[in-house]
Amino acid sequence: MKPLETLKTAITNSFRSKLRTTLTVLAIFVGAFTLTITNGLGTGISNYIDSQVAAVGASNAFTVTRADTGSGLGSGPQKYDPNTRVLAGGGRPGSTQVALTQADLDKIGAVPGITGVSPVTRLNTAYIQWNNQDKYQLSVSVLAGAQPQLDAGQNLDDGSPAPQIILPSSYVAPLGFSDSAQAVGQDVTIGIPDATGTMRTVTARINGIEQSALLSSGGAFINKALSTALTQAQATGTPATSAPVYTAATATFAPSSESQISGMKSQLSGAGYTAQTLDDRIGTVKTVINGIIGVLDAFAVIALVAAGFGIVNTLLMSVQERTREIGLMKAMGMGSGSVFALFSAEAAFIGLLGSLIGSGAAIALGTVVSHALARGPLSDLAGLQILSFAPGPVAVVIVLVMAIAFIAGTLPAWRAARQNPIDSLRYE
Amino acid sequence: MPVPILSTRDLTKTYGRGPDRFDALRGVSLEIDRGDSVAIVGKSGSGKSTLMHLLALLDTPGGGSVHVEGTDARSLSGRRLNALRNQMFGFVFQQFFLNHATTVLDNVVLPLKIAGMGARERRARGMAVLEQLELADKARNKAGNLSGGQKQRVVIARALANNPRVLFADEPTGNLDSATGRIVEDILFDLNQNHGITLITVTHDHDLAARFNRRVYIRDGQLITTDEEHAA
Ligand SMILES: Nc1ncnc2c1ncn2[C@@H]1O[C@H](COP(=O)(O)OP(=O)(O)OP(=O)(O)O)[C@@H](O)[C@H]1O
Ligand SMILES: [Mg+2]
C-alpha cells in the first residue's frame, strides 16, 4: 500500500466507526484539556511573577550589608567596639544593623566582577501632599534597576536634574486626584524631618503611577535628583564632624553565570559583608509558587495517565474488533509493516484530533475565564492573566498526548500484525 | 516433466494442545499442475478448508512442506510471501470475510489497494470484475446489505480483482440457488479454460465435482483414492 493511501485509509477508518472514535477522542480530549489548562496556569503565573520581580529590582545587583557578626540565637549582646557604628531601627526589636562607611564601599567596589557601588541611605520621609490637601505617610526608595509596571506616565529618568517620583496607584485617590492620568505631571510636596527634627519640604513631579503589585512595598520610587534633594534636606543640621554612614549599598555587576554570582557572594562574605541578589530576597515567594505549579503539574500527569488508559482501552477494543480485517489484509498480501503503519496512522490521527480539540477548547475557555477573572476577582492584581498560553508548551502538550495515543494504539496492532492471516481471520 | 505449480509433501496440521489436541491433516501429499482444475471433496470436518489455507500459504503447517513452483514456502522472504498472496493467489473464503461497513466496490478493490494501484485504475478494474459477476449495479451498496448469493459473488470478484494465477474457492456455490450457482460455476470454468487460471475448489456437490479435471478425496485428514461415499 502506498504511504498516502495508508494515511487516507487510516483517516477513513477512524471516521467509519463513529462511536469508538468519539470515545477515544473524548479520552484524549480530557488529557489534552487538563494538561493545557495546567500548563497555561503555570505560564500565566510565571509571566506575572517575572514582571513583578522585575518591578522590585534588577537581577544583576546585590544588596550589600555588613554581616551581623554572630548575632545568632542566644549569643547575647555584642561587645561594644568604638570603631563600629550601629544603626538603630529596622528589623525586629533588639536586632542591630551595622552601618557601612565610605571605606566599606571602596572595599566592596574592589571585589572583582563588581561594576559599581552606590550607597543606600535610609530616607525617613514623613508625608506627601498635593495641592494643600490632606497629608499622607510615605516611604521612598531609589530605583535600583527595578522596572515597575506602570498604570500611567513614564519611568523615572535618573539622568534628569528635575526631581521625579513614581507613586503606587493606591495614593491616587487619597491625594485628591480623580485618576492616574490626572496625577501624572503634577507637583507634590514631600515632607522630611532634618537632623534637628525640623520638618523640611521638597517638591517633586509625579512621573508615573505604578500598578498595584504582588511584591510591592507600597512605597514610592524616586529618581537620583529627588534622592539627592531629600538626602540634603534630611542631613541639614547634622554635626559637620560625623562622616556619612549608610545602611546598605547596591553593588551592580555585569550579567554573570550562577557560579560567578556565588563566587562574588563568597568573596563579599569573606570580607565581612552579606550580599543578596533579588532572587535571594524573594526566594521564599518563588519557592511557594513553584510548589503550587508543581502540584498542578502532578494533577496534569494524573489526568494524562487516566486519559492514557482510556486511549489504550478504546484503541484496544478497536483492534480486537478489527483483527479479522487485519487477517484479511494480510491474506491479501499486506505486509506486517504496512498493517502496523495503517493502525499507527489511525492512532496518531485520532490522537491529533483529540489533542487539537482538547487544547483548542482549553485555550478558548482559558482565555475567556482568565479575562473574566482579571476584570473581576483578580482585578487588584493588575497585569495578572492567570491563564496564558505560549505556543511552545502547548505544542509539547499536543505532541505528548499524540505520542501516548500512538503507543496505545500501536502496541495491540503490532501483535495482530504478526499473526498468521488465518489465525486473525478466525478471531471471534 | 514440468514443475507442479503447487505441491505438498506429508503435510500435517494439528489444532489445540493436550486433551484438546486434534489432527486436522495427517500426512497429505499432493501435486497440482499449472492450469489444472481440481475439486477437493470430503465430508464436513474432514480438513478441506485446512488444506486450502495451507496451500494458499495463509497458515503454517505442523509438519511436511508446501512447494510453490518448486520453491519451499518456508524459504520465502516476507516480501516474496506477500507478493505471492497478493498477485499469484486469489482466495474465496467459506465465511466470506467481507467488510460490511464499506461499499461493495471498496471490498473488491482491497487487493488492488494493497498492491499499490492508483485510485482511478483501481475503480476501473473493480467495476470490470463486478460487471463480469453481474454486480455492477450494487457497487455503491454497503456490503452488509447484500443477499447471501450476492455476497458470494462479491467475494469471488475480490478474489479475481488482481488477476490471480491460482484461484482457491472454498464452497463457492454452497450458498447459491442452482441458477446462480450455475452462473458462478461457468465463470470459474471460463477462467480456468480460457485464461489459464489454476482452479482449486472445495465442494460437497458431486455434480459440480464431476465437471473438474481432477478430484481429490479427503477423509479425516488423509487423502483417499476413491469416492467411497459415492461408490457405496
Ligand atoms: N482453529 C481451530 N481450532 C481447533 N480445531 C479446528 C480449528 N479449525 C479447524 N478445526 C478442526 O479441524 C477439522 C477440519 O476443519 P476444516 O475447517 O478444515 O473442515 P472442512 O473440511 O473445511 O469442513 P466444512 O466442510 O464443514 O467446511 C475440524 O474437525 C475442525 O473442527
Ligand atoms: Mg471448510
XYZ file of C-alpha atoms and ligand atoms in Angstrom:
692
model
C 0.000 0.000 0.000
C 1.280 3.470 -0.840
C 2.025 5.808 2.109
C -0.588 8.369 1.050
C -3.110 5.562 0.596
C -2.291 4.302 4.084
C -2.935 7.743 5.522
C -6.196 8.172 3.622
C -7.411 4.715 4.605
C -6.477 5.359 8.234
C -8.489 8.569 8.311
C -11.464 6.929 6.568
C -11.277 4.023 9.013
C -11.291 6.308 12.028
C -14.446 8.018 10.795
C -16.096 4.716 9.931
C -16.650 3.601 13.499
C -18.067 6.797 14.936
C -18.773 5.654 18.485
C -15.323 4.184 19.006
C -13.588 7.211 17.545
C -15.737 9.573 19.593
C -14.920 7.722 22.817
C -11.213 7.693 22.079
C -11.165 11.326 21.063
C -13.030 12.136 24.268
C -10.439 10.325 26.373
C -7.644 12.183 24.615
C -9.590 15.431 24.846
C -9.731 15.206 28.638
C -5.993 14.649 28.853
C -5.066 17.405 26.430
C -7.534 19.825 28.004
C -6.251 19.293 31.543
C -2.625 19.452 30.509
C -3.115 22.627 28.505
C -5.002 24.315 31.348
C -2.405 23.481 33.998
C 0.295 24.452 31.568
C -1.412 27.776 30.883
C -1.765 28.337 34.619
C 1.957 27.752 35.041
C 2.846 30.079 32.165
C 0.408 32.765 33.355
C 1.674 32.728 36.910
C 5.340 32.671 35.977
C 4.850 35.521 33.477
C 3.210 37.521 36.239
C 5.910 36.663 38.763
C 8.634 37.623 36.297
C 7.076 41.023 35.658
C 6.508 41.538 39.383
C 10.059 40.560 40.201
C 11.371 42.966 37.596
C 9.313 45.655 39.316
C 11.164 45.117 42.594
C 14.735 45.379 41.437
C 17.399 44.467 38.960
C 18.620 40.916 38.740
C 22.227 41.972 38.219
C 22.696 43.712 41.545
C 23.491 42.757 45.105
C 22.113 44.453 48.143
C 25.147 44.505 50.431
C 25.074 44.961 54.193
C 27.641 44.453 56.943
C 27.399 40.910 58.193
C 25.682 40.964 61.575
C 28.604 39.302 63.340
C 27.466 36.448 65.488
C 24.033 37.689 66.422
C 22.771 34.145 66.341
C 20.103 32.981 68.754
C 21.196 33.101 72.401
C 24.605 34.517 71.631
C 23.832 37.501 73.843
C 24.680 41.130 73.265
C 27.706 42.098 71.231
C 30.700 43.648 72.876
C 30.951 47.393 72.317
C 33.532 48.482 69.828
C 34.016 52.236 69.439
C 35.001 51.745 65.791
C 31.732 50.088 64.804
C 28.738 52.243 64.160
C 25.390 50.713 64.841
C 22.167 51.834 63.274
C 19.074 51.538 65.346
C 15.708 50.729 63.897
C 14.688 48.417 61.077
C 14.391 44.707 61.552
C 12.927 43.034 64.572
C 13.222 44.623 68.015
C 16.623 44.073 69.529
C 18.316 43.427 66.242
C 21.009 45.790 65.213
C 22.382 46.656 61.887
C 25.950 47.641 61.357
C 26.451 50.708 59.180
C 28.576 50.967 56.073
C 31.135 53.738 55.646
C 32.871 55.048 52.548
C 35.759 52.675 53.303
C 33.334 49.752 53.138
C 32.007 50.957 49.795
C 35.529 51.088 48.410
C 36.196 47.569 49.648
C 33.010 46.261 48.021
C 33.857 48.019 44.769
C 37.247 46.340 44.749
C 35.743 42.842 44.527
C 36.387 41.515 41.011
C 33.245 41.481 38.897
C 31.522 44.363 40.700
C 30.994 47.204 38.259
C 29.520 49.838 40.518
C 28.625 50.563 44.120
C 26.117 53.108 45.312
C 25.130 53.659 48.904
C 21.602 53.208 50.098
C 20.635 55.867 52.605
C 17.509 55.430 54.573
C 15.306 58.381 53.755
C 12.852 58.907 56.580
C 10.259 60.810 54.622
C 7.267 61.841 56.687
C 4.433 62.738 54.348
C 3.289 63.574 50.847
C 0.794 66.242 49.941
C -0.784 67.644 46.804
C -2.381 70.981 46.342
C -2.563 71.666 50.122
C -4.991 68.793 50.600
C -4.619 66.018 53.231
C -1.118 64.737 54.050
C -0.327 61.032 53.774
C 2.584 58.984 55.100
C 5.150 57.991 52.540
C 8.214 55.794 52.252
C 10.515 56.101 49.278
C 13.237 54.030 47.653
C 15.695 54.582 44.863
C 15.032 52.734 41.633
C 17.991 50.351 41.647
C 17.385 48.682 38.334
C 13.736 47.908 39.094
C 11.157 48.074 36.331
C 7.839 48.965 37.921
C 4.720 48.124 35.892
C 3.122 51.484 35.222
C -0.542 52.338 35.099
C 0.103 55.768 33.636
C 3.012 58.078 32.883
C 6.632 57.143 32.312
C 9.506 55.535 34.124
C 11.974 57.630 36.069
C 14.866 59.372 34.387
C 17.915 59.102 36.643
C 19.829 61.470 34.372
C 17.290 64.268 34.707
C 18.140 67.159 37.067
C 14.434 67.532 37.893
C 13.201 65.601 40.953
C 10.795 62.851 39.861
C 8.654 60.344 41.720
C 6.565 57.267 40.852
C 3.647 56.743 43.211
C 1.764 53.497 43.859
C -1.750 53.659 42.453
C -3.181 53.438 45.984
C -2.103 57.081 46.523
C -4.042 58.466 43.569
C -7.474 58.884 45.148
C -6.405 59.853 48.709
C -4.181 62.650 47.446
C -7.177 64.111 45.640
C -6.621 63.057 42.026
C -9.572 61.811 40.007
C -7.475 59.204 38.192
C -3.920 58.122 37.426
C -3.748 60.119 34.212
C -4.542 63.330 36.067
C -1.836 62.682 38.654
C 0.942 62.347 36.107
C 2.813 65.619 35.642
C 1.551 67.160 38.899
C 3.915 68.549 41.539
C 3.689 67.121 45.036
C 5.248 68.258 48.278
C 7.240 65.755 50.330
C 7.948 66.430 53.977
C 11.127 65.099 55.639
C 12.454 65.908 59.107
C 16.076 67.098 59.294
C 18.699 66.180 61.887
C 17.329 68.658 64.348
C 13.754 67.470 63.992
C 12.552 70.419 61.934
C 10.270 69.443 59.002
C 11.749 70.328 55.604
C 9.829 70.113 52.342
C 10.949 69.107 48.840
C 8.863 69.427 45.687
C 8.813 66.642 43.114
C 6.921 65.904 39.915
C 4.859 62.730 39.537
C 6.369 60.932 36.579
C 4.231 57.815 36.677
C 1.763 55.711 38.640
C 2.659 52.098 39.478
C 0.134 49.302 39.173
C -0.670 47.601 42.440
C 1.659 44.656 42.512
C 2.169 41.419 44.393
C 5.626 42.147 45.795
C 5.492 45.910 46.013
C 6.372 47.549 49.307
C 3.678 50.181 48.982
C 6.373 52.831 48.797
C 7.247 55.302 46.071
C 10.192 55.176 43.675
C 12.307 58.305 43.254
C 14.998 59.337 40.805
C 18.571 60.388 41.632
C 17.797 64.107 41.646
C 14.979 63.709 44.189
C 17.055 61.306 46.247
C 19.856 63.867 46.436
C 17.463 66.654 47.373
C 15.858 64.538 50.125
C 19.232 63.392 51.448
C 20.364 67.002 51.692
C 17.179 68.037 53.442
C 17.471 65.158 55.893
C 21.132 65.907 56.591
C 20.511 69.553 57.375
C 21.836 70.268 60.834
C 23.995 67.147 61.119
C 27.211 67.913 63.047
C 29.863 68.548 60.417
C 32.294 66.178 62.122
C 30.346 62.941 61.644
C 31.127 61.130 58.438
C 28.173 59.872 56.382
C 27.078 56.319 57.068
C 24.789 54.066 55.099
C 22.518 51.141 55.966
C 23.331 49.247 52.813
C 24.871 49.543 49.391
C 23.788 48.402 45.984
C 26.576 46.704 44.063
C 25.929 46.075 40.385
C 27.704 43.510 38.256
C 27.785 42.601 34.610
C 25.411 39.786 33.603
C 27.033 36.677 35.038
C 26.549 32.982 35.409
C 25.206 31.349 38.536
C 28.699 30.270 39.617
C 30.196 33.708 39.017
C 27.493 35.236 41.183
C 28.089 32.805 44.011
C 31.826 33.444 43.638
C 31.309 37.155 44.157
C 28.976 36.397 47.041
C 31.531 34.299 48.860
C 34.220 36.929 48.280
C 31.959 39.545 49.815
C 31.040 37.366 52.739
C 34.735 36.623 53.257
C 35.246 40.371 53.553
C 32.537 40.512 56.205
C 29.528 41.564 54.109
C 26.212 39.953 53.348
C 25.285 40.139 49.672
C 21.820 39.230 48.470
C 20.540 39.143 44.941
C 16.925 39.778 44.119
C 16.336 36.048 43.798
C 17.650 35.577 47.332
C 15.291 38.174 48.671
C 12.159 36.829 47.017
C 13.315 33.233 47.170
C 10.554 32.102 49.535
C 7.822 33.558 47.392
C 9.252 31.805 44.367
C 9.530 28.513 46.224
C 5.861 28.693 47.200
C 4.784 29.486 43.659
C 6.943 26.747 42.183
C 5.371 24.391 44.697
C 1.886 25.343 43.525
C 2.840 24.865 39.887
C 4.401 21.523 40.774
C 1.151 20.334 42.367
C -0.773 21.450 39.289
C 1.660 19.555 37.078
C 1.207 16.470 39.220
C -2.553 16.679 38.683
C -1.951 17.070 34.968
C 0.188 13.935 34.942
C -2.539 12.008 36.788
C -5.073 13.242 34.247
C -2.709 12.203 31.486
C -2.273 8.705 32.906
C -6.055 8.344 33.251
C -6.544 9.584 29.713
C -3.765 7.230 28.583
C -5.668 4.228 29.953
C -8.836 5.456 28.276
C -6.999 5.740 24.992
C -5.396 2.298 25.322
C -8.754 0.801 26.175
C -10.691 2.209 23.267
C -7.964 1.544 20.746
C -7.532 -1.989 22.093
C -11.245 -2.565 21.584
C -10.825 -1.333 18.064
C -8.015 -3.746 17.310
C -9.978 -6.734 18.609
C -12.962 -5.616 16.604
C -10.765 -5.420 13.577
C -8.428 -8.360 13.967
C -10.371 -10.044 11.171
C -9.762 -7.050 8.988
C -6.052 -7.340 9.715
C -6.225 -11.054 8.885
C -7.970 -10.323 5.621
C -5.465 -7.663 4.642
C -2.608 -9.998 5.456
C -4.255 -12.813 3.490
C -4.293 -10.466 0.522
C -0.590 -9.822 0.811
C -0.355 -6.757 3.029
C 2.933 -6.784 4.907
C 3.085 -6.648 8.699
C 4.832 -3.299 8.418
C 2.015 -1.831 6.332
C -0.642 -3.171 8.689
C 1.287 -1.629 11.540
C 1.650 1.666 9.659
C -2.080 1.743 8.935
C -3.026 1.319 12.563
C -0.324 3.704 13.772
C -1.526 6.352 11.349
C -5.054 5.847 12.595
C -3.975 6.115 16.233
C -1.866 9.183 15.525
C -4.727 10.792 13.622
C -7.187 10.170 16.449
C -4.557 11.455 18.878
C -4.045 14.596 16.825
C -7.787 15.146 16.547
C -8.324 14.709 20.293
C -5.377 16.800 21.378
C -6.111 19.613 18.919
C -9.737 19.813 20.035
C -8.720 19.468 23.697
C -6.008 22.108 23.566
C -8.139 24.398 21.417
C -11.046 24.170 23.845
C -8.696 24.724 26.783
C -7.175 27.811 25.156
C -10.568 29.252 24.214
C -12.134 28.593 27.601
C -8.960 29.558 29.487
C -8.667 32.896 27.707
C -12.293 33.763 28.416
C -12.052 32.716 32.085
C -8.718 34.450 32.531
C -10.044 37.734 31.155
C -13.151 37.478 33.299
C -11.023 36.841 36.401
C -8.638 39.670 35.563
C -11.592 42.043 35.369
C -13.381 40.578 38.388
C -11.938 38.818 41.451
C -8.291 39.317 40.485
C -8.547 42.950 39.416
C -6.492 44.011 42.454
C -3.509 42.222 40.973
C -3.102 44.361 37.903
C -1.436 42.677 34.979
C -2.217 39.132 36.174
C -3.534 36.866 33.423
C -3.956 33.686 35.437
C -4.000 31.543 32.282
C -1.746 32.338 29.414
C -0.815 30.030 26.570
C 2.590 30.018 24.942
C 2.871 28.178 21.589
C 5.883 26.124 22.681
C 4.430 24.388 25.756
C 1.056 23.881 24.027
C 2.826 22.202 21.095
C 4.681 19.996 23.589
C 1.355 19.004 25.171
C -0.141 18.120 21.771
C 2.876 16.066 20.759
C 2.969 14.295 24.142
C -0.710 13.348 24.007
C -0.316 12.207 20.401
C 2.632 10.073 21.422
C 0.571 8.374 24.138
C -2.284 7.742 21.707
C 0.240 6.420 19.209
C 1.816 3.960 21.639
C -1.575 2.917 22.999
C -2.927 2.338 19.517
C 0.029 0.565 18.008
C 1.082 -1.886 20.718
C -2.014 -4.098 20.210
C -1.847 -3.655 16.430
C 1.723 -4.857 16.489
C 0.610 -8.175 17.990
C -2.205 -8.659 15.481
C 0.034 -7.764 12.565
C 2.472 -10.572 13.353
C -0.066 -13.395 13.470
C -0.779 -15.792 10.628
C -3.563 -14.364 8.464
C -5.822 -17.301 9.158
C -5.390 -17.010 12.946
C -6.554 -13.402 12.772
C -9.398 -14.302 10.421
C -10.677 -16.982 12.793
C -10.651 -14.483 15.654
C -14.144 -14.277 17.110
C 8.103 -33.107 -16.696
C 7.086 -29.530 -15.755
C 7.334 -28.434 -12.143
C 3.862 -28.509 -10.482
C 2.578 -25.065 -9.540
C 1.769 -26.346 -6.055
C 2.882 -29.482 -4.298
C 2.756 -30.767 -0.747
C 4.664 -33.495 0.985
C 3.484 -35.224 4.179
C 1.545 -32.155 5.184
C 0.176 -32.249 8.752
C -1.756 -29.777 10.825
C -2.675 -30.107 14.476
C -5.022 -27.780 16.321
C -5.028 -27.320 20.084
C -2.918 -28.881 22.804
C -3.139 -31.676 25.377
C -6.625 -33.181 25.616
C -7.948 -30.653 23.035
C -5.377 -31.784 20.523
C -6.844 -32.551 17.127
C -5.046 -33.734 13.998
C -6.874 -32.000 11.141
C -4.398 -33.147 8.487
C -2.409 -36.357 8.754
C 0.188 -36.501 6.011
C -1.167 -35.105 2.761
C 0.997 -35.348 -0.355
C -0.395 -33.721 -3.448
C 0.712 -32.193 -6.741
C -1.269 -29.662 -8.729
C -0.230 -28.783 -12.268
C -0.405 -25.377 -13.855
C -3.794 -24.736 -15.457
C -5.399 -27.766 -13.839
C -8.821 -27.729 -12.238
C -9.028 -29.677 -9.004
C -12.044 -30.405 -6.809
C -11.379 -31.228 -3.151
C -14.222 -33.412 -1.940
C -14.901 -34.668 1.567
C -17.290 -34.665 4.479
C -17.672 -31.717 6.786
C -14.745 -31.519 9.185
C -12.531 -33.738 7.027
C -9.916 -30.988 6.690
C -10.685 -29.446 3.294
C -10.508 -25.816 4.394
C -7.394 -26.522 6.442
C -5.666 -27.958 3.374
C -6.728 -24.986 1.225
C -5.353 -22.478 3.750
C -2.031 -24.299 3.824
C -1.866 -24.444 0.013
C -2.587 -20.710 -0.221
C 0.180 -20.001 2.344
C -2.284 -18.433 4.782
C -1.263 -20.773 7.617
C 1.858 -22.594 8.720
C 1.782 -26.402 8.601
C 2.576 -28.509 11.652
C 4.817 -30.731 9.576
C 5.693 -31.508 5.960
C 6.150 -28.882 3.286
C 4.417 -26.832 0.611
C 6.282 -26.032 -2.593
C 5.245 -23.196 -4.877
C 6.633 -23.716 -8.391
C 9.322 -25.856 -6.846
C 10.291 -23.432 -4.089
C 9.806 -24.449 -0.468
C 7.375 -21.959 1.071
C 9.408 -21.889 4.274
C 12.344 -20.379 2.397
C 10.310 -17.419 1.093
C 11.033 -13.964 2.446
C 8.183 -11.948 3.975
C 8.127 -9.658 0.962
C 8.033 -12.532 -1.510
C 5.318 -14.275 0.507
C 3.178 -11.125 0.487
C 3.697 -10.728 -3.253
C 2.517 -14.318 -3.799
C -0.570 -13.808 -1.650
C -1.338 -10.556 -3.402
C -0.608 -11.375 -7.035
C -0.499 -15.121 -7.531
C -3.328 -16.374 -5.332
C -6.959 -15.430 -5.096
C -8.935 -16.879 -2.203
C -12.715 -17.232 -1.888
C -13.339 -17.758 1.814
C -16.060 -20.082 3.017
C -17.163 -17.413 5.548
C -16.752 -14.534 3.037
C -14.963 -12.119 5.422
C -16.452 -9.048 3.815
C -16.189 -5.657 5.423
C -19.855 -4.909 5.974
C -19.398 -1.231 6.759
C -17.834 -0.317 3.416
C -19.143 -0.463 -0.131
C -19.069 -3.479 -2.423
C -16.548 -1.730 -4.650
C -14.250 -0.918 -1.718
C -14.316 -4.565 -0.693
C -13.499 -5.742 -4.188
C -10.565 -3.366 -4.757
C -8.860 -4.141 -1.406
C -6.208 -6.405 -3.021
C -5.511 -3.682 -5.608
C -5.128 -1.070 -2.882
C -2.666 -3.341 -1.093
C -0.832 -3.808 -4.389
C -0.404 -0.018 -4.550
C -2.571 0.590 -7.617
C -3.843 4.156 -8.189
C -7.420 5.074 -7.281
C -8.750 5.523 -10.822
C -7.224 2.338 -12.180
C -8.486 0.519 -9.128
C -12.052 1.618 -9.664
C -11.945 0.726 -13.371
C -10.644 -2.741 -12.616
C -13.084 -3.228 -9.721
C -16.045 -2.224 -11.866
C -14.914 -4.560 -14.653
C -14.848 -7.546 -12.260
C -18.209 -6.601 -10.767
C -19.594 -6.330 -14.304
C -18.321 -9.826 -15.017
C -20.219 -11.142 -11.975
C -23.333 -9.108 -12.784
C -22.985 -6.953 -9.689
C -22.139 -3.577 -11.241
C -25.411 -2.056 -10.044
C -24.534 -2.968 -6.438
C -21.079 -1.367 -6.468
C -22.113 1.554 -4.234
C -24.153 -0.527 -1.781
C -22.850 -1.400 1.661
C -21.562 -4.974 1.549
C -23.573 -5.809 4.660
C -26.852 -5.120 2.874
C -26.460 -7.779 0.184
C -28.155 -11.160 -0.042
C -26.159 -14.319 0.618
C -25.736 -15.102 -3.071
C -24.689 -11.555 -3.864
C -22.113 -11.640 -1.069
C -20.767 -14.914 -2.503
C -20.224 -13.240 -5.860
C -18.604 -10.182 -4.267
C -16.102 -12.486 -2.568
C -15.333 -14.127 -5.916
C -14.966 -10.689 -7.523
C -12.499 -9.705 -4.796
C -10.501 -12.899 -5.357
C -10.342 -12.196 -9.090
C -9.597 -8.464 -8.867
C -5.821 -8.760 -9.057
C -5.820 -11.370 -11.876
C -4.537 -14.296 -9.824
C -2.871 -17.320 -11.424
C -4.309 -19.689 -8.850
C -7.860 -19.346 -7.595
C -8.850 -21.087 -4.377
C -12.594 -21.326 -3.850
C -13.921 -22.770 -0.584
C -17.516 -23.861 -1.268
C -18.164 -21.120 -3.842
C -21.658 -22.335 -4.695
C -22.769 -23.592 -1.297
C -24.960 -20.554 -0.679
C -26.428 -20.174 -4.129
C -29.588 -21.380 -5.808
C -28.960 -23.708 -8.725
C -29.378 -20.980 -11.392
C -26.950 -18.521 -9.776
C -24.711 -21.420 -8.817
C -24.550 -22.376 -12.444
C -23.510 -18.822 -13.434
C -20.720 -18.826 -10.847
C -19.559 -22.285 -11.957
C -19.454 -21.127 -15.566
C -17.384 -18.107 -14.597
C -14.905 -20.294 -12.718
C -14.536 -22.804 -15.558
C -14.248 -19.998 -18.109
C -11.348 -18.545 -16.104
C -9.758 -21.971 -15.974
C -10.214 -22.907 -19.611
C -9.795 -19.558 -21.366
C -7.473 -17.651 -19.048
C -5.254 -20.451 -17.829
C -6.062 -19.916 -14.172
C -5.381 -22.916 -11.955
C -8.629 -23.654 -10.149
C -8.761 -25.382 -6.754
C -12.252 -25.723 -5.341
C -13.771 -27.324 -2.258
C -17.221 -28.728 -2.768
C -19.782 -31.138 -1.371
C -21.641 -31.198 -4.635
C -20.794 -34.308 -6.680
C -22.328 -32.925 -9.867
C -20.055 -29.920 -9.590
C -17.068 -32.097 -8.724
C -17.700 -34.095 -11.886
C -17.031 -31.036 -14.043
C -13.434 -30.750 -12.780
C -10.412 -32.221 -14.465
C -9.408 -33.952 -11.299
C -10.955 -34.835 -7.949
C -9.122 -35.246 -4.651
C -10.980 -37.134 -1.916
C -10.171 -36.458 1.718
C -11.284 -38.236 4.873
C -10.209 -37.488 8.440
C -7.249 -35.501 7.225
C -5.972 -38.099 4.774
C -6.325 -38.447 1.019
C -8.172 -41.494 -0.232
C -8.165 -42.805 -3.736
C -11.855 -43.181 -4.476
C -15.079 -41.530 -3.652
C -16.210 -44.233 -1.245
C -19.387 -42.382 -0.350
C -20.425 -42.346 -3.976
C -19.269 -45.870 -4.607
C -21.157 -47.236 -1.625
N -8.794 -23.244 14.789
C -9.172 -24.494 15.035
N -9.031 -24.979 16.275
C -9.382 -26.251 16.561
N -9.897 -27.074 15.672
C -10.081 -26.647 14.407
C -9.726 -25.321 14.022
N -10.005 -25.174 12.704
C -10.499 -26.340 12.296
N -10.546 -27.229 13.290
C -10.997 -28.610 13.206
O -10.270 -29.227 12.182
C -11.114 -30.078 11.439
C -11.038 -29.715 9.961
O -11.593 -28.429 9.798
P -11.858 -27.810 8.349
O -12.358 -26.444 8.527
O -10.640 -27.992 7.557
O -13.031 -28.737 7.829
P -13.755 -28.713 6.423
O -13.414 -29.988 5.745
O -13.461 -27.455 5.723
O -15.293 -28.745 6.868
P -16.508 -27.965 6.230
O -16.926 -28.770 5.009
O -17.586 -28.073 7.293
O -16.084 -26.604 5.963
C -12.498 -29.945 12.015
O -12.775 -31.049 12.844
C -12.452 -28.677 12.810
O -13.264 -28.778 13.948
Mg -14.498 -25.795 5.251
